[in-house]
Amino acid sequence: MTTFYVTTPIYYANSLPHLGHLYTMIVADTIARSKRQRGIETFFLTGTDEHGINIERAAERNQRTPKEQADYVVSYFTKMTSAFGLDSAHGGYDIFMRTTEPFHYQGVSELWRRLTKAKTPKGRDALYKGHYEGWFCAPCAEYKTEDEYAKAANPADPPTCLIHETKLDRISEESYFFRLSDYDEALLDLYESQPEFVRPEARRNEVKSFVAGGLQDLSVSRLRSSVSWGVPVPDDPNHTMYVWFEALSNYITAIGFGYEQQACAIGLEKFWPPLPLVGKDILRFHAVFWPAFLMAGGVEQPRGIFAHGMWLDPTGRKMSKTLGNTIELDVLHRYFSIDAIRYFCLREMVFGQDGRFGYENLIERTNSDLASGLGNLSSRTLTMIHRYCEGRVPSGAISDSGRLAAKRAGVEDEAAISDFISHARDEFTRYFNEFAFSRALEEAWAVIARVDKMISDAKPWDLAKDEKQSETLRAVLYRAAESLRWLCVLLYPAMPNASKDIYLQLGLGDKPGATNPAQLTWGELREGTRPGEVKPLFPRIDKAKTMEEIKNQKSEVRYQKSEAAETRPSERVQVGDAQTGSGQHTTEAEAVPGVEGILNYIDITDFARIELRVGEVRTAERIPKADKLLLMTVDIGEDKPRQILAGIAQYYEPESIVGRKIVVVANLKPRKLRGYESQGMLLAASVGEEGKPVIATFAEDVPNGARLK
Ligand code: MSP
């Protein structure tokens, strides 16, 4: 295998990114990095699905054009991918595919044209025009059969979608149909001949039984008069292509199907077939419809489709805003390092099964596995090299005479540790190739535990006191450093930042991803290498404090009435349906952060809403029975000074601040504190554990009332 192609689903452009999106991208990114590290030219695709009635409706609600709506959501997606280090600039995806791009229109039209000429395996036309009458769920972008909706109590009312609990649309119109019913045997043959076509095994069985149960033809167009936001059917512009047909085609159009320029830039021949990663809720589209479309289009099948599970909350419930158990991306980003999040996602969810995601678990894992585990091993090893070996990686060799002394100190032969780590590398790679990331990481952590034990047993701090044990001391530190080098290379795809940091600290440069793990050879860490400065990698997180902060932030986000929440009802939610049979619902549409919450970005107009002015403190006094508050009058260039209260009394004497120039938030809504109205707020830095306030001030003379911009 010289090339590899990995894809995530393309995400609906009607709602903002959430944990589910982040997760698949992290997995795809990890796989892509691991392939590249093994010298395989890799193409990683992600992007947005921008057409369809959902986006049209979201745009309408927000008084935008559909394209503006898509651009708006895409801007959040690109911010998210950049903030989490998943974009091309950070070595992540190669293309952020948008279905509104011309190459996609061209490519998908070409596929349609092929279908118009194609015969089914049973010799009939693959595409035909007919008439559709049925119930359509816009959020699912799917027609519903009787067992997929709940009838209304009043027969005159429309039924509701079992997933979204929203009313279905009655559709009765001319439509193109794809003759899916003729593909059952061909699909079953495909699942037989390519046993890994659908993974994991349990999902494969579900897909097989769905197909074996008989397939119905699929309506693949809507009248342009009902859905205009989409790709027009070639030579029949009264019809718009069905959004799933069009969206699934992204995997081929992105790399050049039906569009010469894109084909030259990337290359279908070069990268096809892909490994699509999808959530189990959208497996049927990928494992049944898409292969049938490809058969009709004469395109080779994917190398296999992997369906991952859903993130639930720590008690196993689906995530939803109403339950208050969602994971906000901006909160995640603020409190946790990217690698801690990546590690958690890969370690905690057995790939293919559902997993539980909670801030508490994330903090616990970060503290135990990263701060006390990997981070501590790295810092203690490097600190001791600085302390006992003059800042250079020592020789690991033990002379014959030294061997006895080493034995006496309980230090085993070098082969024991090198064999252990080589075996762990092989297992790690095997698991990685099977996408068993959690198991692979367990192997790496077994190495950490082993090296930690070696250090604790050998006690370098005691060895350093005994001249006769200098070889033993050096050997122990060499082994620890060499193990760390191996760990950096192994862990690079999963934790690119931490591996790079440790690699740098070891004095080996910043490219652990440039070494193929298969080529790791024990002993290649050169004696004399100069480790750099030791920096903490994963500071311990104070669980109680952080949980309290997160709780407060979460409620802030929840109470923000965001535009995104209004666009939300149309987002697709997970369904435990007959095909995937999970019975689990997952992250609901509303389980995404508010617009304001996303990764802390504000734009200039948001900033302009805050009126910051220079003020001069005229008077300041303490308030009886309020230890923390100072009552001040502050001149901000208005007729009368403002009365402002500030929680700085424990750190500033009233008289020390009279006459000081300060920064005042002038348009903060007045509020009462201890019976006094505060008509603004002063700005101060919050310093140290106890949050000591340090008032912001000016080095130059500035007039009262001047605006800060
Ligand atoms: N646009 C379609 C996909 C078209 S691909 C040709 C779509 N988009 S989506 O925005 O709804 O993305 C859904 C993806 O996010 C799915 O893969 C889904 O499984 C995933 N997740 C949504 N909630 C999730 C969790 N709680 N946990 C893990 N993944 C989740 O469907």
XYZ file of C-alpha atoms and ligand atoms in Angstrom:
740
model
C 0.000 0.000 0.000
C 1.579 3.277 -1.053
C -1.380 5.609 -0.702
C -4.193 5.857 1.766
C -7.425 7.817 1.851
C -9.351 8.428 5.057
C -12.586 10.375 5.307
C -14.967 11.698 7.929
C -18.614 12.330 7.131
C -19.219 15.793 5.796
C -21.124 17.690 8.428
C -24.415 19.464 7.970
C -23.964 23.169 7.550
C -27.073 23.989 9.511
C -25.616 23.697 12.969
C -22.381 24.342 14.774
C -19.647 21.788 15.408
C -19.970 19.518 18.430
C -18.187 16.691 20.159
C -19.417 14.093 17.662
C -17.805 16.009 14.812
C -14.629 16.611 16.752
C -14.353 12.951 17.622
C -14.450 11.557 14.095
C -11.958 14.175 13.013
C -9.587 13.228 15.814
C -9.767 9.581 14.823
C -9.282 10.338 11.134
C -6.415 12.666 11.956
C -4.767 9.988 14.093
C -5.077 7.414 11.339
C -3.751 9.847 8.735
C -0.743 10.743 10.862
C 0.011 7.126 11.548
C -0.102 6.239 7.843
C 2.093 9.185 6.939
C 4.534 8.197 9.631
C 4.802 4.814 7.968
C 5.718 6.442 4.677
C 2.294 6.039 3.073
C 1.107 9.018 1.057
C -2.178 9.872 2.727
C -5.150 12.022 1.901
C -7.504 13.036 4.679
C -10.867 14.521 3.810
C -13.437 16.279 5.907
C -15.921 18.999 5.099
C -19.492 20.168 5.082
C -22.726 18.999 3.568
C -24.366 22.226 2.530
C -27.472 21.495 0.490
C -31.004 20.433 1.230
C -34.218 21.574 2.756
C -32.693 21.763 6.230
C -30.153 24.338 5.308
C -32.709 26.187 3.240
C -34.981 26.399 6.286
C -32.186 27.349 8.684
C -31.191 30.119 6.302
C -34.754 31.363 6.099
C -35.051 31.497 9.872
C -31.866 33.517 10.075
C -32.743 35.742 7.141
C -29.772 34.647 5.161
C -29.346 33.055 1.790
C -28.559 29.332 2.025
C -25.004 30.028 0.895
C -24.594 32.674 3.600
C -25.933 30.194 6.124
C -23.403 27.611 4.972
C -20.535 30.108 5.000
C -21.471 31.112 8.506
C -21.390 27.558 9.859
C -18.288 26.684 7.870
C -16.430 29.586 9.450
C -17.063 27.950 12.850
C -15.962 24.581 11.565
C -12.708 25.990 10.288
C -12.121 27.822 13.564
C -12.779 24.596 15.417
C -10.447 22.529 13.259
C -7.720 25.113 13.624
C -8.182 25.484 17.390
C -7.942 21.718 17.833
C -4.972 21.394 15.485
C -6.835 19.365 12.884
C -6.471 21.588 9.840
C -3.830 21.449 7.118
C -1.775 24.159 8.789
C -1.315 21.795 11.742
C -0.658 18.692 9.667
C -4.277 17.512 9.758
C -6.798 17.272 6.918
C -5.802 17.766 3.309
C -9.091 19.123 2.111
C -12.055 20.739 3.753
C -14.584 19.751 1.178
C -17.662 21.916 0.623
C -20.513 20.584 -1.442
C -21.194 24.059 -2.754
C -17.950 24.046 -4.705
C -18.022 23.854 -8.510
C -15.916 20.699 -8.682
C -18.505 18.898 -6.598
C -21.355 20.025 -8.855
C -19.449 18.756 -11.854
C -18.466 15.475 -10.274
C -21.855 14.579 -8.898
C -23.525 15.494 -12.185
C -21.156 13.112 -13.930
C -22.114 10.334 -11.536
C -25.794 11.032 -12.168
C -25.241 10.863 -15.920
C -23.542 7.515 -15.505
C -26.502 6.274 -13.514
C -28.921 7.283 -16.232
C -27.109 4.866 -18.550
C -26.487 2.125 -16.006
C -28.245 -1.227 -15.751
C -28.873 -2.893 -12.420
C -27.353 -6.330 -11.709
C -30.765 -7.673 -12.804
C -30.522 -5.925 -16.150
C -32.970 -3.068 -15.657
C -32.463 0.691 -15.759
C -30.788 1.815 -12.544
C -32.567 5.162 -12.629
C -36.182 5.777 -13.581
C -38.736 8.512 -13.203
C -41.797 7.813 -11.095
C -44.087 9.375 -8.617
C -43.465 9.523 -4.914
C -46.053 9.770 -2.252
C -44.977 9.568 1.344
C -43.872 11.146 4.575
C -40.584 12.988 4.590
C -38.525 14.021 7.609
C -36.476 17.109 6.766
C -34.012 16.774 9.659
C -33.329 13.153 8.665
C -33.436 14.136 4.992
C -35.259 10.867 4.506
C -38.647 9.419 3.627
C -40.122 7.476 6.499
C -41.830 4.140 6.410
C -44.705 3.286 8.713
C -42.500 1.810 11.410
C -40.337 4.909 11.430
C -42.997 7.403 12.465
C -45.668 7.808 15.126
C -49.175 8.434 13.921
C -50.897 11.498 15.326
C -53.903 11.062 17.603
C -55.973 13.039 15.145
C -55.750 11.266 11.764
C -55.915 14.642 10.019
C -52.574 15.641 11.566
C -49.246 14.530 10.155
C -47.285 11.804 11.953
C -44.092 12.612 13.824
C -40.584 11.364 13.246
C -39.568 8.875 15.929
C -36.113 10.387 16.065
C -36.789 14.079 16.028
C -40.321 14.072 17.362
C -41.106 16.708 14.763
C -43.928 16.625 12.236
C -43.280 14.962 8.906
C -43.940 16.618 5.552
C -46.381 14.955 3.179
C -44.704 14.739 -0.170
C -46.477 13.787 -3.312
C -44.485 14.538 -6.390
C -42.648 13.347 -9.411
C -39.289 11.910 -8.538
C -36.357 10.007 -9.940
C -35.875 6.631 -8.348
C -32.780 4.551 -7.928
C -33.644 0.890 -8.364
C -32.101 -0.185 -5.084
C -34.378 -3.221 -4.914
C -32.293 -4.869 -7.639
C -29.069 -4.581 -5.638
C -29.786 -6.846 -2.667
C -27.893 -9.884 -3.968
C -25.006 -7.813 -5.275
C -24.683 -6.112 -1.905
C -24.840 -9.385 0.003
C -22.116 -10.729 -2.294
C -20.055 -7.653 -1.539
C -20.347 -8.185 2.224
C -19.386 -11.834 1.721
C -16.434 -11.238 -0.560
C -15.086 -8.325 1.460
C -15.575 -9.432 5.068
C -14.111 -6.181 6.344
C -16.360 -4.028 4.210
C -18.392 -3.078 7.256
C -16.743 -2.976 10.633
C -17.124 -3.756 13.454
C -18.559 -7.209 13.023
C -21.795 -6.464 14.902
C -22.606 -3.607 12.529
C -21.819 -5.784 9.542
C -24.380 -8.300 10.693
C -27.001 -5.605 11.122
C -26.357 -4.238 7.670
C -26.503 -7.722 6.175
C -29.822 -8.506 7.781
C -31.247 -5.179 6.684
C -30.347 -5.925 3.089
C -31.451 -9.545 3.331
C -34.842 -8.264 4.498
C -35.403 -6.738 1.051
C -34.708 -3.258 -0.271
C -37.047 -0.639 -1.602
C -36.275 1.685 -4.470
C -34.974 5.017 -3.367
C -36.332 8.396 -4.353
C -33.239 10.358 -5.395
C -34.627 13.697 -6.459
C -37.030 16.358 -5.294
C -38.906 18.800 -7.439
C -37.032 22.055 -7.671
C -40.239 23.801 -6.634
C -40.031 21.994 -3.246
C -36.265 21.930 -2.719
C -34.297 24.407 -4.726
C -31.096 24.481 -2.696
C -29.187 21.618 -4.219
C -27.521 20.317 -7.325
C -29.857 20.323 -10.322
C -30.421 17.017 -12.054
C -28.476 17.132 -15.337
C -30.785 17.737 -18.297
C -33.824 18.013 -16.033
C -33.484 21.238 -14.056
C -36.962 20.854 -12.578
C -35.416 18.321 -10.248
C -32.856 18.718 -7.472
C -30.712 15.765 -6.479
C -31.540 14.037 -3.219
C -29.149 15.423 -0.656
C -27.789 12.063 0.518
C -27.031 10.965 -3.039
C -25.195 14.180 -3.550
C -23.447 14.216 -0.175
C -22.178 10.643 -0.421
C -20.621 11.514 -3.746
C -18.302 13.929 -1.983
C -15.865 11.114 -1.311
C -15.183 10.763 -5.022
C -15.714 14.332 -6.174
C -13.278 15.688 -3.580
C -10.425 13.841 -5.181
C -11.341 14.449 -8.773
C -14.215 12.308 -10.041
C -15.719 14.019 -13.063
C -13.591 17.134 -12.818
C -10.274 17.211 -14.536
C -8.665 19.996 -12.538
C -9.432 18.374 -9.201
C -8.322 15.014 -10.559
C -4.957 16.474 -11.545
C -4.528 18.270 -8.234
C -5.313 15.233 -6.111
C -6.188 12.129 -8.055
C -9.013 9.642 -7.810
C -6.859 6.912 -9.247
C -4.135 7.678 -6.826
C -6.142 7.650 -3.594
C -9.331 5.703 -4.184
C -10.607 3.509 -2.448
C -11.092 5.221 0.916
C -11.593 4.213 4.500
C -14.748 6.124 5.458
C -15.271 6.644 9.179
C -18.879 7.243 10.095
C -21.063 7.256 13.171
C -23.267 4.191 13.426
C -26.339 6.357 12.920
C -25.410 7.030 9.314
C -24.068 3.605 8.484
C -26.987 2.504 6.337
C -26.411 5.365 3.929
C -22.754 4.446 3.627
C -22.936 0.680 3.652
C -26.079 0.100 1.590
C -27.029 3.084 -0.570
C -23.539 4.310 -1.387
C -22.112 0.949 -2.518
C -25.147 0.484 -4.755
C -24.647 3.938 -6.310
C -20.993 3.097 -6.851
C -21.847 -0.210 -8.507
C -24.173 1.615 -10.875
C -21.537 4.288 -11.526
C -18.851 1.696 -12.196
C -16.657 2.922 -9.351
C -14.645 0.575 -7.148
C -15.965 0.033 -3.619
C -14.388 1.605 -0.510
C -11.792 -0.542 1.203
C -14.142 -0.785 4.178
C -16.444 1.375 6.217
C -15.858 1.766 9.907
C -18.819 2.716 12.082
C -17.917 4.212 15.415
C -20.169 4.459 18.434
C -21.726 7.433 20.127
C -20.515 9.531 23.001
C -22.882 9.371 25.939
C -22.619 11.118 29.283
C -20.826 9.441 32.227
C -24.008 7.697 33.328
C -24.753 6.395 29.860
C -27.436 8.864 28.892
C -27.553 10.607 25.565
C -26.227 14.124 25.694
C -28.688 16.943 25.543
C -28.925 20.527 26.658
C -32.069 19.821 28.580
C -30.236 17.275 30.685
C -27.295 19.679 31.020
C -24.797 16.934 30.223
C -23.326 18.218 26.984
C -19.658 18.726 26.290
C -19.064 22.210 24.971
C -16.184 22.522 22.551
C -15.134 25.915 23.807
C -15.038 24.685 27.406
C -13.044 21.656 26.329
C -10.634 23.877 24.511
C -10.250 26.292 27.391
C -9.535 23.758 30.113
C -7.795 20.873 28.401
C -4.821 20.522 26.138
C -5.509 19.225 22.674
C -3.521 16.090 23.370
C -5.369 15.388 26.586
C -8.627 15.508 24.621
C -7.217 13.340 21.853
C -5.858 10.861 24.354
C -9.152 10.700 26.183
C -11.188 10.204 23.007
C -8.957 7.416 21.772
C -8.408 5.741 25.127
C -11.861 5.969 26.605
C -13.983 4.882 23.659
C -13.366 1.395 22.405
C -13.490 2.239 18.739
C -16.775 0.961 17.390
C -18.594 0.929 20.714
C -20.348 3.712 22.562
C -18.265 5.637 25.054
C -18.877 7.913 27.991
C -17.570 11.415 28.082
C -17.600 13.556 31.187
C -15.377 16.388 32.359
C -14.632 14.530 35.584
C -13.370 11.449 33.733
C -11.363 13.654 31.467
C -9.725 15.419 34.415
C -9.034 12.111 36.143
C -7.420 10.604 33.059
C -5.434 13.738 32.400
C -4.084 13.717 35.936
C -3.408 10.014 36.249
C -2.300 8.937 32.786
C -0.800 12.163 31.515
C 0.389 14.288 34.434
C 1.468 11.402 36.691
C 2.177 8.999 33.842
C 3.751 10.220 30.659
C 4.475 13.768 31.829
C 6.086 12.677 35.063
C 8.231 10.008 33.417
C 9.503 12.544 30.964
C 10.259 15.265 33.476
C 11.888 12.997 36.071
C 14.097 11.336 33.444
C 15.248 14.587 31.917
C 15.704 16.301 35.267
C 17.942 13.474 36.434
C 19.964 13.580 33.229
C 20.539 17.271 33.868
C 21.358 16.669 37.500
C 23.493 13.539 37.352
C 24.924 13.500 33.835
C 25.819 17.126 33.211
C 22.916 17.584 30.882
C 23.947 14.974 28.317
C 22.400 11.635 27.508
C 24.818 9.190 29.119
C 26.109 5.953 27.707
C 23.873 2.981 28.396
C 26.717 0.515 28.321
C 27.670 -1.490 31.382
C 31.084 -3.060 31.459
C 31.590 -6.617 32.680
C 32.760 -5.397 36.030
C 29.882 -2.955 36.283
C 27.324 -5.654 35.573
C 27.752 -7.202 38.989
C 27.235 -3.857 40.673
C 24.131 -3.270 38.552
C 22.753 -6.672 39.555
C 23.385 -5.806 43.155
C 21.357 -2.653 42.707
C 18.548 -4.767 41.259
C 18.978 -3.423 37.717
C 18.243 -6.034 35.069
C 20.029 -6.597 31.764
C 19.370 -4.137 29.001
C 17.867 -6.869 26.823
C 14.982 -7.256 29.268
C 13.765 -3.739 28.744
C 14.589 -3.555 25.049
C 12.712 -6.828 24.407
C 9.778 -5.565 26.411
C 9.526 -2.317 24.511
C 10.003 -3.986 21.098
C 7.189 -6.376 21.881
C 5.019 -3.474 23.059
C 5.774 -1.629 19.814
C 4.648 -4.641 17.771
C 1.465 -4.985 19.755
C 0.841 -1.260 19.612
C 1.174 -1.323 15.826
C -1.034 -4.363 15.485
C -3.788 -2.746 17.517
C -3.405 0.512 15.673
C -3.806 -1.252 12.354
C -6.999 -2.802 13.660
C -8.159 0.655 14.830
C -8.136 -0.652 18.394
C -6.707 2.616 19.665
C -7.631 2.035 23.242
C -5.715 -1.257 23.345
C -2.772 0.281 21.545
C -2.560 3.054 24.120
C -2.734 0.500 26.915
C 0.412 -1.053 25.463
C 2.189 2.292 25.484
C 1.115 2.882 29.076
C 2.442 -0.537 30.032
C 5.825 0.704 28.820
C 5.480 3.834 30.937
C 4.647 1.742 34.001
C 7.595 -0.543 33.353
C 10.110 2.267 32.970
C 8.695 4.059 35.995
C 9.161 0.900 37.997
C 12.705 0.508 36.729
C 13.514 3.995 37.973
C 11.793 3.562 41.308
C 13.515 0.216 41.930
C 16.962 1.432 40.891
C 16.675 4.733 42.829
C 19.085 6.841 40.770
C 19.224 9.372 43.627
C 20.880 6.680 45.797
C 23.060 5.347 42.983
C 24.396 8.872 42.516
C 25.849 8.755 46.019
C 27.913 5.675 45.269
C 30.866 6.142 42.930
C 30.874 2.392 42.164
C 27.367 2.633 40.775
C 28.034 5.399 38.267
C 27.683 3.017 35.302
C 24.452 1.651 36.710
C 23.112 5.154 37.210
C 23.959 6.131 33.653
C 22.505 2.931 32.227
C 19.219 3.431 34.040
C 18.901 6.991 32.791
C 19.874 5.993 29.275
C 17.216 3.287 29.234
C 14.589 5.695 30.483
C 15.524 8.288 27.859
C 15.636 5.732 25.061
C 12.216 4.413 26.110
C 10.890 7.948 26.008
C 12.196 8.331 22.468
C 10.294 5.194 21.468
C 7.181 6.418 23.205
C 7.322 9.723 21.317
C 7.459 7.913 18.004
C 4.672 5.502 18.932
C 2.425 8.148 20.396
C 2.946 10.746 17.695
C -0.238 9.976 15.698
C -2.405 10.046 18.809
C -0.671 12.881 20.628
C 1.326 14.889 18.124
C 1.953 17.879 20.369
C 3.118 16.118 23.506
C 5.335 13.763 21.513
C 6.886 16.688 19.760
C 7.458 18.502 23.054
C 9.108 15.501 24.673
C 11.176 14.888 21.572
C 12.361 18.471 21.663
C 13.135 18.245 25.347
C 15.132 15.104 24.664
C 17.184 17.139 22.204
C 15.993 15.182 19.181
C 14.272 17.918 17.178
C 10.599 18.376 16.555
C 9.728 15.521 14.234
C 8.842 12.316 16.049
C 6.450 11.753 13.138
C 9.373 11.371 10.763
C 10.397 8.015 12.230
C 8.525 4.911 11.207
C 7.830 2.910 14.388
C 8.724 -0.266 12.511
C 12.233 1.085 12.116
C 12.815 1.906 15.741
C 15.956 0.176 16.903
C 16.961 0.031 20.528
C 20.104 1.981 21.284
C 19.883 4.572 18.554
C 19.586 7.405 21.016
C 23.078 8.818 20.853
C 25.257 9.254 23.885
C 26.059 12.923 24.341
C 22.690 14.161 23.022
C 21.871 17.361 24.868
C 18.343 17.462 26.259
C 16.758 20.882 26.283
C 14.997 22.673 29.067
C 12.555 20.532 31.044
C 9.058 21.976 30.783
C 5.895 20.618 32.341
C 3.750 18.867 29.763
C 0.514 18.160 31.521
C 0.021 20.336 34.584
C -2.207 18.646 37.125
C -5.760 19.876 37.049
C -7.454 20.808 40.296
C -10.589 18.749 39.887
C -12.891 20.469 42.354
C -11.945 23.961 41.234
C -12.112 23.180 37.550
C -15.418 21.357 37.842
C -16.858 24.347 39.664
C -15.596 26.698 36.971
C -16.890 24.500 34.204
C -20.257 24.283 35.880
C -20.537 28.050 35.970
C -19.385 28.405 32.390
C -21.730 25.763 31.181
C -24.647 27.580 32.635
C -23.464 30.794 31.014
C -23.452 29.078 27.670
C -26.773 27.455 28.310
C -28.500 30.666 29.118
C -27.166 32.481 26.123
C -29.909 32.624 23.613
C -27.924 31.913 20.561
C -28.767 32.103 16.985
C -27.327 28.658 16.569
C -29.914 27.245 18.896
C -32.563 28.650 16.635
C -31.106 26.982 13.607
C -30.850 23.764 15.502
C -34.122 21.844 15.255
C -33.237 20.685 11.824
C -30.038 18.958 12.779
C -29.956 15.230 12.336
C -29.813 13.232 15.508
C -28.696 9.727 16.080
C -31.231 6.998 15.843
C -31.100 3.473 16.999
C -32.921 2.277 13.930
C -33.717 -1.096 12.545
C -30.582 -1.128 10.442
C -28.020 -0.097 12.962
C -30.099 -1.449 15.791
C -28.356 0.453 18.530
C -31.480 1.626 20.259
C -29.441 4.532 21.582
C -30.005 8.144 20.974
C -27.018 10.359 21.082
C -25.949 13.958 21.076
C -28.982 15.894 20.198
C -28.982 18.729 17.841
C -29.050 21.201 20.669
C -26.031 19.644 22.309
C -23.676 22.108 20.717
C -22.267 25.231 22.194
C -23.921 28.552 21.608
C -22.440 30.738 18.939
C -20.962 32.975 21.575
C -19.399 30.013 23.262
C -17.500 28.637 20.326
C -13.829 28.569 21.160
C -13.980 32.005 22.685
C -13.851 33.855 19.461
C -15.608 37.136 19.239
C -15.517 39.439 16.318
C -14.754 43.107 16.345
C -18.387 44.089 16.595
C -18.717 42.022 19.761
C -15.740 43.827 21.209
C -17.103 47.202 20.157
C -20.154 46.562 22.316
C -18.044 46.897 25.432
C -17.438 50.507 26.338
C -14.117 50.805 28.137
C -13.168 54.264 29.429
C -10.349 55.859 31.348
C -11.447 56.830 34.841
C -9.828 58.624 37.745
C -10.584 57.513 41.265
C -11.871 60.551 43.188
C -12.802 58.945 46.474
C -12.491 55.469 47.965
C -13.733 54.062 51.255
C -14.438 50.779 52.921
C -17.971 49.548 53.494
C -18.950 48.393 56.982
C -19.282 44.600 57.233
C -18.004 44.040 53.687
C -14.342 43.015 53.940
C -13.783 42.769 50.263
C -15.549 45.790 48.838
C -14.326 49.297 48.249
C -16.835 52.013 47.443
C -15.378 54.495 44.986
C -16.393 57.474 42.942
C -14.699 57.541 39.575
C -14.551 60.375 37.087
C -14.964 59.036 33.575
C -15.377 62.418 31.941
C -19.113 62.680 32.604
C -20.949 65.458 34.479
C -20.898 63.483 37.653
C -18.430 60.816 38.849
C -19.750 57.268 38.802
C -20.230 55.240 41.937
C -18.404 51.940 41.506
C -17.871 49.041 43.876
C -14.892 46.761 43.506
C -13.802 43.622 45.340
C -10.280 44.846 46.029
C -10.446 45.953 49.655
C -8.229 43.112 50.875
C -5.427 44.181 48.603
C -5.679 47.968 48.275
C -5.899 50.623 50.968
C -8.602 53.130 49.966
C -6.247 56.123 50.131
C -3.648 54.352 47.942
C -5.910 54.386 44.929
C -7.343 57.870 45.143
C -6.074 59.804 42.129
C -5.246 56.654 40.168
C -6.170 56.284 36.511
C -8.036 53.077 35.920
C -10.009 51.289 33.209
C -13.774 51.227 33.657
C -16.374 49.120 31.858
C -18.778 51.988 31.397
C -21.774 50.293 29.826
C -22.163 47.461 32.298
C -25.705 47.266 33.578
C -25.810 48.922 37.039
C -26.420 46.526 39.910
C -26.794 46.738 43.658
C -24.176 45.336 45.997
C -24.710 45.575 49.742
C -27.320 48.239 49.153
C -25.052 50.420 46.999
C -25.524 50.786 43.288
C -22.425 50.007 41.258
C -22.466 51.906 37.983
C -19.641 50.161 36.203
C -16.698 47.909 36.838
C -12.991 48.462 37.045
C -10.561 46.129 35.293
C -7.905 44.249 37.200
C -5.720 41.254 36.504
C -6.474 38.220 38.594
C -3.166 36.854 39.839
C -2.145 33.579 41.413
C -4.138 30.821 43.023
C -6.159 33.187 45.187
C -6.918 35.516 42.280
C -5.280 38.610 43.772
C -6.554 41.675 41.893
C -4.000 43.997 40.319
C -5.594 47.128 38.929
C -5.012 47.904 35.236
C -3.540 51.355 34.816
C -1.623 53.584 32.353
C 2.029 54.460 32.068
C 1.222 57.729 30.266
C -1.072 60.542 31.202
C -4.517 60.027 29.683
C -7.621 62.224 29.927
C -10.574 60.993 31.931
C -13.272 59.495 29.730
C -10.927 58.519 26.853
C -12.283 55.391 25.166
C -10.180 52.224 24.974
C -10.363 50.559 21.601
N -24.273 15.280 6.551
C -24.451 13.987 7.074
C -23.322 13.087 6.666
C -23.090 13.004 5.211
S -21.694 12.052 4.853
C -21.791 11.799 3.226
C -24.523 14.049 8.580
N -24.005 15.138 9.168
S -23.993 15.465 10.738
O -23.540 16.811 10.896
O -25.241 15.136 11.299
O -22.822 14.605 11.296
C -23.073 13.619 11.980
C -21.829 12.856 12.373
O -21.541 13.189 13.725
C -22.160 11.410 12.278
O -21.084 10.602 11.904
C -22.583 11.122 13.696
O -22.414 9.809 14.026
C -21.633 12.009 14.466
N -22.147 12.238 15.819
C -23.229 12.968 16.207
N -23.386 12.847 17.558
C -22.438 12.026 18.051
C -22.051 11.586 19.319
N -22.686 11.899 20.422
N -20.962 10.798 19.405
C -20.201 10.460 18.314
N -20.528 10.869 17.104
C -21.676 11.595 16.931
O -25.017 13.111 9.173
